[in-house]
PDB file of C-alpha atoms and ligand atoms in Angstrom:
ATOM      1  CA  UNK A  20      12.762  16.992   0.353  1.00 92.00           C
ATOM      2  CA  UNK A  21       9.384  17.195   1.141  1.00 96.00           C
ATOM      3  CA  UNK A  22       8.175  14.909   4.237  1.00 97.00           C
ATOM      4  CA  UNK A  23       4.067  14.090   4.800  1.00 97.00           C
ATOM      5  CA  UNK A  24       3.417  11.838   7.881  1.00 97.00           C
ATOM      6  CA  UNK A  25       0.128  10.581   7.048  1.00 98.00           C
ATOM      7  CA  UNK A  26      -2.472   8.813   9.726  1.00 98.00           C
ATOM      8  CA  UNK A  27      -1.645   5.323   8.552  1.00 98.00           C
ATOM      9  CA  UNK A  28      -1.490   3.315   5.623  1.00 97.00           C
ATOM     10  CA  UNK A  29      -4.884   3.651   4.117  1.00 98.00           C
ATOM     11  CA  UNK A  30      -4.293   7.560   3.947  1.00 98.00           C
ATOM     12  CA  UNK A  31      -0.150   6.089   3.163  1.00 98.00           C
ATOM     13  CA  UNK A  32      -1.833   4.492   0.072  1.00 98.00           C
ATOM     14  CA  UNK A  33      -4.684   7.228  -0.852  1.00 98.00           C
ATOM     15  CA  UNK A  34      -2.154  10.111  -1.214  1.00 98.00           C
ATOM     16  CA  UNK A  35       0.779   7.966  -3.099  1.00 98.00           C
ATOM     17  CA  UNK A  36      -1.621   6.610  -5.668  1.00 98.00           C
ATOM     18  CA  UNK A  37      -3.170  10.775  -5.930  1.00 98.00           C
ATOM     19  CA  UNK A  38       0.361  11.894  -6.556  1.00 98.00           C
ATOM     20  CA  UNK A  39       0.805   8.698  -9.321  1.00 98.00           C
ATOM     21  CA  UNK A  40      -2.582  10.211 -10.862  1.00 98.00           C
ATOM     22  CA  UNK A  41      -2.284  13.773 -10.668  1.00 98.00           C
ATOM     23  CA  UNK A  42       1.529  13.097 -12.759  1.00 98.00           C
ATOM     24  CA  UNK A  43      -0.513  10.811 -15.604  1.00 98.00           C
ATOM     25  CA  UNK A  44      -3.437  13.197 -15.198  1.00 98.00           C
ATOM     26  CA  UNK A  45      -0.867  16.247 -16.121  1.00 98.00           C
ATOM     27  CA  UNK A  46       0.852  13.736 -18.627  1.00 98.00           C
ATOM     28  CA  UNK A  47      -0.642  10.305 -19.609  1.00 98.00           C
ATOM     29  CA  UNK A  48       2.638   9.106 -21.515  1.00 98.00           C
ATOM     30  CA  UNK A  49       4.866   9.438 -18.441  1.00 98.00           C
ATOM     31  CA  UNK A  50       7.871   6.953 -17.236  1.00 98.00           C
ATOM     32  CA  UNK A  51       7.169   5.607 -14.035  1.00 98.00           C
ATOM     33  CA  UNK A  52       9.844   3.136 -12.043  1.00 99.00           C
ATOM     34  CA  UNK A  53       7.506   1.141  -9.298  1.00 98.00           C
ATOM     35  CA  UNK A  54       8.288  -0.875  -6.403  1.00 98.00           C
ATOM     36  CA  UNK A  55       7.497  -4.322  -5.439  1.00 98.00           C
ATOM     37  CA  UNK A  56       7.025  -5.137  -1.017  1.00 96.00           C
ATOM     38  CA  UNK A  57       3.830  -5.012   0.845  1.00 96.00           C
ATOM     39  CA  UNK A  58       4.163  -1.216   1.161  1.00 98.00           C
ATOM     40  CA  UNK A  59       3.060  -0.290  -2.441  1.00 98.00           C
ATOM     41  CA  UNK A  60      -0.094  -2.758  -2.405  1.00 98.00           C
ATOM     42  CA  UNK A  61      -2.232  -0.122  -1.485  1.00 98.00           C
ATOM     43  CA  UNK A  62      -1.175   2.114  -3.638  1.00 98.00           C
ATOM     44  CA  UNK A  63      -1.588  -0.214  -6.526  1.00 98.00           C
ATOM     45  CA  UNK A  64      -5.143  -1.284  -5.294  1.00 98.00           C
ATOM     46  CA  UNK A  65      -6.199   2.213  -4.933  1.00 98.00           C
ATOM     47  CA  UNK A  66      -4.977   2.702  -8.573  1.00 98.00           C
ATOM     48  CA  UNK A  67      -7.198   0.142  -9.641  1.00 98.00           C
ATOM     49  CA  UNK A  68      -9.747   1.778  -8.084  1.00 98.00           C
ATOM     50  CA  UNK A  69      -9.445   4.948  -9.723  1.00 98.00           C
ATOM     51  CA  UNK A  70      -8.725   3.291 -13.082  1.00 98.00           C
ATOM     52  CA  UNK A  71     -11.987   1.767 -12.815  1.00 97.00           C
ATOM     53  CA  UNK A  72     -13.843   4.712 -11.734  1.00 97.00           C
ATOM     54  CA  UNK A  73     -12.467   6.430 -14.898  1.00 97.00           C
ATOM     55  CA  UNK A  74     -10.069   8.931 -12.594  1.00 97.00           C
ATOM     56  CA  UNK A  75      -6.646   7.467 -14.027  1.00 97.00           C
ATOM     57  CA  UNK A  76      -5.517   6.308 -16.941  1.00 96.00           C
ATOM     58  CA  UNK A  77      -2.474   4.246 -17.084  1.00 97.00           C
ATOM     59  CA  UNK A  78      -2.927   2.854 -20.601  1.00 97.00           C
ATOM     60  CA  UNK A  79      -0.010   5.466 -22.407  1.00 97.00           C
ATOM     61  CA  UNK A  80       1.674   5.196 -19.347  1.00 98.00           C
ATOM     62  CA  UNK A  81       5.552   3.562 -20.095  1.00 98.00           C
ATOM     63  CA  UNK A  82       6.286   1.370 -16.275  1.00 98.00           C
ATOM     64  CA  UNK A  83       9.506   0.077 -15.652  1.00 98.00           C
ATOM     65  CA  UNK A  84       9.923  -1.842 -12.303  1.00 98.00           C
ATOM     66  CA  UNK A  85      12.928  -1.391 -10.078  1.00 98.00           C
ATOM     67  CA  UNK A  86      14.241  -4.896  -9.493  1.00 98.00           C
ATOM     68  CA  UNK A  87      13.376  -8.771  -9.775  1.00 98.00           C
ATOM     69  CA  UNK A  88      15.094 -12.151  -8.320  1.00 98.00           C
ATOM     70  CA  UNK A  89      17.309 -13.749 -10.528  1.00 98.00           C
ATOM     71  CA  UNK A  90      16.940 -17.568 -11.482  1.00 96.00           C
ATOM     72  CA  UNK A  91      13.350 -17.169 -10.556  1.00 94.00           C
ATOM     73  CA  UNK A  92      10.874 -18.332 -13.676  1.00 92.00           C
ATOM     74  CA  UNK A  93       8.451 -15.376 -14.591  1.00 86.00           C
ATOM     75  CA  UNK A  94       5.586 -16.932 -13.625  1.00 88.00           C
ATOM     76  CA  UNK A  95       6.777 -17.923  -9.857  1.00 94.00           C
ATOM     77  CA  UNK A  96       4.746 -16.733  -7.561  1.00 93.00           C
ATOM     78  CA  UNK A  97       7.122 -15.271  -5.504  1.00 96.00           C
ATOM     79  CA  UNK A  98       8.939 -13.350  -8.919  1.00 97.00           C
ATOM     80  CA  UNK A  99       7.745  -9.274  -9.009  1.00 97.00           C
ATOM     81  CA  UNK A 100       6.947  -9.939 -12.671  1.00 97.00           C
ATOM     82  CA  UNK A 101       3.714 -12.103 -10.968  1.00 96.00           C
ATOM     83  CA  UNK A 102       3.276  -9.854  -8.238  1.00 97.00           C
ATOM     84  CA  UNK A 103       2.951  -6.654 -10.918  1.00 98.00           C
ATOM     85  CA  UNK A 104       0.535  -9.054 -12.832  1.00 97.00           C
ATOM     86  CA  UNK A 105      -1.677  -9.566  -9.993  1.00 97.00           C
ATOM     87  CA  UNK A 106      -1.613  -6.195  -8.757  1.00 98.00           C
ATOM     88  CA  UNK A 107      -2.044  -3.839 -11.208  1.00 98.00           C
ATOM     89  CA  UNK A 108      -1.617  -4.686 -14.862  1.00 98.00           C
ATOM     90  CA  UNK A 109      -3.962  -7.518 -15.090  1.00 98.00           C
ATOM     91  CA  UNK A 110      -6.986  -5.246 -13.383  1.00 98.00           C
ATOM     92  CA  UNK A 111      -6.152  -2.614 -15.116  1.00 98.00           C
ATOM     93  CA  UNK A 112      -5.545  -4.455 -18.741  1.00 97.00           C
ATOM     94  CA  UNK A 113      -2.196  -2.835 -18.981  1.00 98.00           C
ATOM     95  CA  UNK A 114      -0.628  -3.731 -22.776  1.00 95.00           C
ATOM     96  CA  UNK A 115       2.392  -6.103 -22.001  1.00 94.00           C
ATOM     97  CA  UNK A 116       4.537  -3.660 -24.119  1.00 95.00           C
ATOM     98  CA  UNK A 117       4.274  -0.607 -21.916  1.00 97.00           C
ATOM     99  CA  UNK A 118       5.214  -2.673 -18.719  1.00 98.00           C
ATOM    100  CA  UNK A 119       8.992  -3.839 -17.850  1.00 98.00           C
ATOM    101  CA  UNK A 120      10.524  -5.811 -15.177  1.00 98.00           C
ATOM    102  CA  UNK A 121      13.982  -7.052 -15.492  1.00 98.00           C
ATOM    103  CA  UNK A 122      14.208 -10.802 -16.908  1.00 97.00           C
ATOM    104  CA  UNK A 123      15.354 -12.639 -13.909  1.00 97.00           C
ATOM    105  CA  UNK A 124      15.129 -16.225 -15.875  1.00 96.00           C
ATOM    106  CA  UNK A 125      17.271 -14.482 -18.881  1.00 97.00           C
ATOM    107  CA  UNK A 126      20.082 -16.791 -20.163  1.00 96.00           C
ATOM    108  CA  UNK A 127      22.685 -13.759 -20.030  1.00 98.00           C
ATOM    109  CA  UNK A 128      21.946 -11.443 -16.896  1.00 98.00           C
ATOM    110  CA  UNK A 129      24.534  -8.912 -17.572  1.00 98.00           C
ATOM    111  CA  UNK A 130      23.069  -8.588 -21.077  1.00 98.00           C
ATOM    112  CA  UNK A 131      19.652  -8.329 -19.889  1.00 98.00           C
ATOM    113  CA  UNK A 132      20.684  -5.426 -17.138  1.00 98.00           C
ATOM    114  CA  UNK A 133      22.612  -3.560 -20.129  1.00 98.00           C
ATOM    115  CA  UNK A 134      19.168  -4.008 -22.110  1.00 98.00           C
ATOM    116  CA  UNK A 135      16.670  -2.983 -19.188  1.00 98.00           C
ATOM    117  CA  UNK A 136      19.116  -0.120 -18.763  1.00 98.00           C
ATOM    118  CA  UNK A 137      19.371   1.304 -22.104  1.00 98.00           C
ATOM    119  CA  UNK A 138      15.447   0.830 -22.832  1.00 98.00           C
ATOM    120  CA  UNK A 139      14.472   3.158 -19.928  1.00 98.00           C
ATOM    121  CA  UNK A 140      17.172   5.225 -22.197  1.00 98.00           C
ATOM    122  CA  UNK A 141      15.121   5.325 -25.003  1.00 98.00           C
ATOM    123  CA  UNK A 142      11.808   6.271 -23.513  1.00 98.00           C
ATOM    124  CA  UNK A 143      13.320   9.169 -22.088  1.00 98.00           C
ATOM    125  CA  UNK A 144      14.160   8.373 -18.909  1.00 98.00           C
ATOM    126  CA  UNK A 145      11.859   8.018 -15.765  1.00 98.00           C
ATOM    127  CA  UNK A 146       9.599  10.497 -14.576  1.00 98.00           C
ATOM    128  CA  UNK A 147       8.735   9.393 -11.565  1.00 98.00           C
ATOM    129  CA  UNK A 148      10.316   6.687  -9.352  1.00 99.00           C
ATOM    130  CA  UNK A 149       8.200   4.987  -6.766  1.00 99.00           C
ATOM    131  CA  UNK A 150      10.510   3.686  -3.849  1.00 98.00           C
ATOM    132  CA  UNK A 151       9.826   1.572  -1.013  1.00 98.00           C
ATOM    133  CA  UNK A 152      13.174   1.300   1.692  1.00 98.00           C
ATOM    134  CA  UNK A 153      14.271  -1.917   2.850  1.00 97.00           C
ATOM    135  CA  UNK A 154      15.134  -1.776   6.492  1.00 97.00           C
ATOM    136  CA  UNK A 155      18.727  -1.929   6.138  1.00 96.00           C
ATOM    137  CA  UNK A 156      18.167   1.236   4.145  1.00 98.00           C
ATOM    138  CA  UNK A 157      18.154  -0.254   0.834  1.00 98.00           C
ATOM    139  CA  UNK A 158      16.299   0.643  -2.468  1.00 98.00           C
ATOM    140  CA  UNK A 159      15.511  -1.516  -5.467  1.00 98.00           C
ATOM    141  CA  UNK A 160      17.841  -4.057  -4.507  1.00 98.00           C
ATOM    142  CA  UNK A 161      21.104  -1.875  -4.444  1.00 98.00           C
ATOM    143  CA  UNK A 162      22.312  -3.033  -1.031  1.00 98.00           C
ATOM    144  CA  UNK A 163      24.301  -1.051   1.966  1.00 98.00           C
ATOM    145  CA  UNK A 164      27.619  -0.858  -0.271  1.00 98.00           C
ATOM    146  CA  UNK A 165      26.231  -0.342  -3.302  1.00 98.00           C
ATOM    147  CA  UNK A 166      27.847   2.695  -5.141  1.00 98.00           C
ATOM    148  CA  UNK A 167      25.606   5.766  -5.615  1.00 98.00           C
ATOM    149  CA  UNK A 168      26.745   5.539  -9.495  1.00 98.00           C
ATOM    150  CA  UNK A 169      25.694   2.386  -9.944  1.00 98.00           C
ATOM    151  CA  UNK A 170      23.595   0.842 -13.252  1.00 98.00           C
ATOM    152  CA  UNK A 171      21.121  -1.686 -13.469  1.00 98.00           C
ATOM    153  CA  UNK A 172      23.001  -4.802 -12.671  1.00 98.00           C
ATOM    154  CA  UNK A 173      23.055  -8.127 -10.842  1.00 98.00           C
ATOM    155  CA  UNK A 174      23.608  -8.162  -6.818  1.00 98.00           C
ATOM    156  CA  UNK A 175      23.910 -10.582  -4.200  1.00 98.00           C
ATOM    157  CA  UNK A 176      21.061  -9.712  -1.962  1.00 97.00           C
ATOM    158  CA  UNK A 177      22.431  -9.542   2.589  1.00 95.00           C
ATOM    159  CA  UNK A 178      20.654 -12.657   3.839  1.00 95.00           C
ATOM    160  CA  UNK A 179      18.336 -10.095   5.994  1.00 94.00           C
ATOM    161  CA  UNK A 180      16.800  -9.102   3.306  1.00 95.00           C
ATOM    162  CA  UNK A 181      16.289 -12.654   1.668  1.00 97.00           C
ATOM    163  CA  UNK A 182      14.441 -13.219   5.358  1.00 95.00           C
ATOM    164  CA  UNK A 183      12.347 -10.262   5.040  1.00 93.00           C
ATOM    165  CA  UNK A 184      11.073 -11.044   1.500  1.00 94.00           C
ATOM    166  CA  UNK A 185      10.927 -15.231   1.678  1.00 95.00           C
ATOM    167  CA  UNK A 186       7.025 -15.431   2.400  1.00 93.00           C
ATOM    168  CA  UNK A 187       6.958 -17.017  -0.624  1.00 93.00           C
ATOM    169  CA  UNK A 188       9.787 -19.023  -1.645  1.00 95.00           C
ATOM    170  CA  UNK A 189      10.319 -22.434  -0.029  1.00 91.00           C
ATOM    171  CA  UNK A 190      12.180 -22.309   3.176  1.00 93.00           C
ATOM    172  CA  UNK A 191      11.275 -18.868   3.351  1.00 95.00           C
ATOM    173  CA  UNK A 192      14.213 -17.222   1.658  1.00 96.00           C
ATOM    174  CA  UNK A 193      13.915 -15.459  -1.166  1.00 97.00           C
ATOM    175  CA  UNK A 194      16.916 -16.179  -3.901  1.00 97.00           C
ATOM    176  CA  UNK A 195      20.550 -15.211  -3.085  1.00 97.00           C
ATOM    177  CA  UNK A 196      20.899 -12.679  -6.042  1.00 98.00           C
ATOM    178  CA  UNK A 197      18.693 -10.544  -8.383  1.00 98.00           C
ATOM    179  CA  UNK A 198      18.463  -7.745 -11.031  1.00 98.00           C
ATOM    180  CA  UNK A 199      17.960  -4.205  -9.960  1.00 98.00           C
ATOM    181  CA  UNK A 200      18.219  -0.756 -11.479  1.00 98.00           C
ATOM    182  CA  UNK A 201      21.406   0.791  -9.861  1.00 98.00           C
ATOM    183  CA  UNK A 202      21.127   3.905  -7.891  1.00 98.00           C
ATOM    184  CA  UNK A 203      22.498   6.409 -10.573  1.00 98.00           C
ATOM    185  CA  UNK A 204      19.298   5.078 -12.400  1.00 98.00           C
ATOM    186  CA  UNK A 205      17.098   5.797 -10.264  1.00 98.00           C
ATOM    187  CA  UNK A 206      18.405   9.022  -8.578  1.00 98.00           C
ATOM    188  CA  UNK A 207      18.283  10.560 -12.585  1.00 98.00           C
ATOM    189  CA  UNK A 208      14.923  10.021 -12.321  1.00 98.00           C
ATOM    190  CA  UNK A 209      13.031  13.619 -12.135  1.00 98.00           C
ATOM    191  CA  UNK A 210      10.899  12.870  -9.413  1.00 98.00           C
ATOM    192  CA  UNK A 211      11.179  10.389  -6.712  1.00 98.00           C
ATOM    193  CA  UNK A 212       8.235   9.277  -4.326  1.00 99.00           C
ATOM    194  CA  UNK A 213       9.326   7.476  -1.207  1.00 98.00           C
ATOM    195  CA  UNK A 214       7.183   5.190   0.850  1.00 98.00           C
ATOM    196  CA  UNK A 215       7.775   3.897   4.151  1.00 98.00           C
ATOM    197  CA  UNK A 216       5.507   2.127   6.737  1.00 98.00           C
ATOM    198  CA  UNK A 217       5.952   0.264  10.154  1.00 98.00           C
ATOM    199  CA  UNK A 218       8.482   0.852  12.918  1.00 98.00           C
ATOM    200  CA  UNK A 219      11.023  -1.653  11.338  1.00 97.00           C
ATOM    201  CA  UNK A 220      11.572   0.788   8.828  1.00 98.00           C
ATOM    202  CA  UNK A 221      12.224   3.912  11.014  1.00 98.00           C
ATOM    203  CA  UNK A 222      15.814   3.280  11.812  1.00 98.00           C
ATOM    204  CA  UNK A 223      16.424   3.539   7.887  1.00 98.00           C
ATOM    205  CA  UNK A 224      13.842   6.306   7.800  1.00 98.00           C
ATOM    206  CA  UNK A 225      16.276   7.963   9.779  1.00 98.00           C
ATOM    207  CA  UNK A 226      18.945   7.087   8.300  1.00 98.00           C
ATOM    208  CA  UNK A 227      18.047   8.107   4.748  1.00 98.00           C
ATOM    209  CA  UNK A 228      16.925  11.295   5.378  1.00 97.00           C
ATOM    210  CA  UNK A 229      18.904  13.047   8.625  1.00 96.00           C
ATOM    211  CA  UNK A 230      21.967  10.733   8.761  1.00 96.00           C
ATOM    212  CA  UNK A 231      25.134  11.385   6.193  1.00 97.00           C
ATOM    213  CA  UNK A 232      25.535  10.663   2.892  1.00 98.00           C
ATOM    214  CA  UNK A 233      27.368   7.248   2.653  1.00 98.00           C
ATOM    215  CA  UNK A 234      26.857   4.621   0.729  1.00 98.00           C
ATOM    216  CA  UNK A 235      26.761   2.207   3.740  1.00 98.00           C
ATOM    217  CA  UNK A 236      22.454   3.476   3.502  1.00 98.00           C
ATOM    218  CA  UNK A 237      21.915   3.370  -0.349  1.00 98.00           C
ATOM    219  CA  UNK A 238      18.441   5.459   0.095  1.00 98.00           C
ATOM    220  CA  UNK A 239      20.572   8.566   1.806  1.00 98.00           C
ATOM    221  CA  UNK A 240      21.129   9.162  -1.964  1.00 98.00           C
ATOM    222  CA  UNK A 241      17.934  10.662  -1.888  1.00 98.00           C
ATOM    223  CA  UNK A 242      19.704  13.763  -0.067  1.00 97.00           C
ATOM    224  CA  UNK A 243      20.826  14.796  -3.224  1.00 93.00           C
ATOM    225  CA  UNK A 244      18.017  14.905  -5.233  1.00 98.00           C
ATOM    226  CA  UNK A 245      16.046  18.019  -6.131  1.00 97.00           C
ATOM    227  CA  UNK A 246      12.473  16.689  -6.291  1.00 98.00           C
ATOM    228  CA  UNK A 247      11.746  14.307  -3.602  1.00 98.00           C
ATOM    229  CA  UNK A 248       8.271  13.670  -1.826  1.00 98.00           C
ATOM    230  CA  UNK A 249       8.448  11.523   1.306  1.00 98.00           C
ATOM    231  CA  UNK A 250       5.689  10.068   3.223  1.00 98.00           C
ATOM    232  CA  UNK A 251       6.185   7.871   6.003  1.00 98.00           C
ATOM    233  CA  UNK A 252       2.938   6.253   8.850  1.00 98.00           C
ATOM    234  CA  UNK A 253       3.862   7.570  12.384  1.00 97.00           C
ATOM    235  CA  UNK A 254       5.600   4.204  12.750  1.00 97.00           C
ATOM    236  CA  UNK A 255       8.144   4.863   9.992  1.00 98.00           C
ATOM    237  CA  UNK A 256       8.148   8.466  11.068  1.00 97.00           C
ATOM    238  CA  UNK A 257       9.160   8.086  14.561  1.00 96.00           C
ATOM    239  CA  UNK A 258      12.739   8.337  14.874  1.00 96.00           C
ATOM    240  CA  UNK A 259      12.753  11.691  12.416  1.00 94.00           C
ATOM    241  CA  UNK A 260      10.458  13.037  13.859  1.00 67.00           C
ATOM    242  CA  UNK A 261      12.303  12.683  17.384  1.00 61.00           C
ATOM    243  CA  UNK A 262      15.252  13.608  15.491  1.00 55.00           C
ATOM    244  CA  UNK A 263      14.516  16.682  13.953  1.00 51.00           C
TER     245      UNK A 263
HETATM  246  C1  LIG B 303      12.237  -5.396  -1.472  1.00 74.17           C
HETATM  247  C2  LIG B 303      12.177  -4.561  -2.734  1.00 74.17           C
HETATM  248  C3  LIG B 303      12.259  -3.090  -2.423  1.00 74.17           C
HETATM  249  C4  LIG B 303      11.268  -2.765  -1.312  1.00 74.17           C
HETATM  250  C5  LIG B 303      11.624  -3.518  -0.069  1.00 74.17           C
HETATM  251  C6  LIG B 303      10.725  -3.227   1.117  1.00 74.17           C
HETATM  252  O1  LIG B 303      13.520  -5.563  -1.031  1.00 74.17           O
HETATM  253  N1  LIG B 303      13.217  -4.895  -3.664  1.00 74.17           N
HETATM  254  O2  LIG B 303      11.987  -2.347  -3.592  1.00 74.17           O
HETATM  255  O3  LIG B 303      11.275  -1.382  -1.071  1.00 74.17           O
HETATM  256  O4  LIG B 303      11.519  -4.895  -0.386  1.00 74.17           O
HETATM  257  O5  LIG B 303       9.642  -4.103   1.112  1.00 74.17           O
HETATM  258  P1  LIG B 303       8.378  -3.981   2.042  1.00 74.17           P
HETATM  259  O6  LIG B 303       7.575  -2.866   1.488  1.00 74.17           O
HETATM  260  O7  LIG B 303       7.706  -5.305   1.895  1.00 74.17           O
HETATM  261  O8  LIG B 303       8.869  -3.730   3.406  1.00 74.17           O
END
């Protein structure tokens, strides 16, 4: 595991959208699994940036996001499938074939998880996985519990975490269950970026990366994988870095 505490989340952003480039740079038609949260959005704007200045290219690029609410209408504001829309493949005219996010408004969920699941299967698999961490340790949506072997499938999501992501649903809570690739999907994935920032996150931080293995912090599954690139602001880094 590789850990980079960067300044802050400008430098957070300029180096995790570098390492997305350098990969489609090295290989334009790679598999990339992406995060939703407000710790990605600078990546993605700075990946606009460079698409525009002619530095990236996502266009052969195959994305697959991680996770989406279920019951929640695609074009809902609050749904990831509008927040990928807004944030990367509308400014960078991404063809709607080459980008996936789990159905959440599908008629048969289980169906649609065994679907989403077996058409990352066909392109290969997933080069690169993007991760944010939730601050009870989660990633995608597989929450504390969730088995490290685990598929893309349909959870019920720990009220916390419908707090932390409600901005903008009504009441602010976001929906009680959603879609999300499981852990074993995204640990087969040969790389893994992870991206933390702000001091609610060091706790899980910690966790994750210096605490056991147990499935009681989904994201200390990382332990186990062979290619995995952390960086974390000072915030997010403050507990390892005590720790270690
Ligand atoms: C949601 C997403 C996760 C994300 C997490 C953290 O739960 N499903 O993929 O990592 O939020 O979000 P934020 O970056 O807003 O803290």
């Amino acid at each position: 595991m590789r850990l980079t505490v960067v300044r802050g989340r400008v430098e957070l952003a300029e180096r995790a959208a570098e390492r997305v480039a350098a990969l489609l740079g090295a290989c334009p038609e790679s598999v990339l699994a992406l995060p939703t949260g407000r710790t990605p959005i600078g990546m993605y704007r700075r990946l606009v940036a460079l698409n525009r200045l002619g530095r990236v290219d996502l266009s052969r690029a195959t994305l697959f996001n991680l996770d989406e609410y279920a019951g929640v209408p695609a074009d809902h504001r609050g749904s990831f499938r509008a927040y990928m829309r807004r944030l990367l493949w509308a400014p960078c005219h991404l063809d709607p074939a080459r980008t996936h996010v789990p159905r959440g408004d599908a008629a048969d969920l289980a169906a649609e998880c065994a679907r989403y699941e077996a058409a990352i299967r066909a392109c290969g698999g997933i080069d690169l996985a993007v991760l944010g961490i939730g601050a009870n340790g989660h990633i995608g949506f597989n929450e504390p519990g969730s088995r490290f072997d685990s598929r893309t499938r349909v959870v019920d999501l720990d009220d916390s975490t419908r707090r932390a992501n409600g901005r903008l649903f009504e009441g602010g809570l976001a929906p009680a269950r959603a879609l999300t690739m499981g852990i074993g999907t995204i640990i087969e994935s040969r790389s893994i970026l992870l991206l933390a920032a702000g001091a609610d996150k060091a706790a899980a931080v910690r966790a994750a990366l210096r605490g056991p293995l147990t499935e009681a912090v989904p994201a200390s599954a990382l332990q186990r994988h062979p290619d995995v690139e952390v960086l974390l602001d000072p915030a997010a880094a403050s507990r390892v870095e005590r720790d270690a």
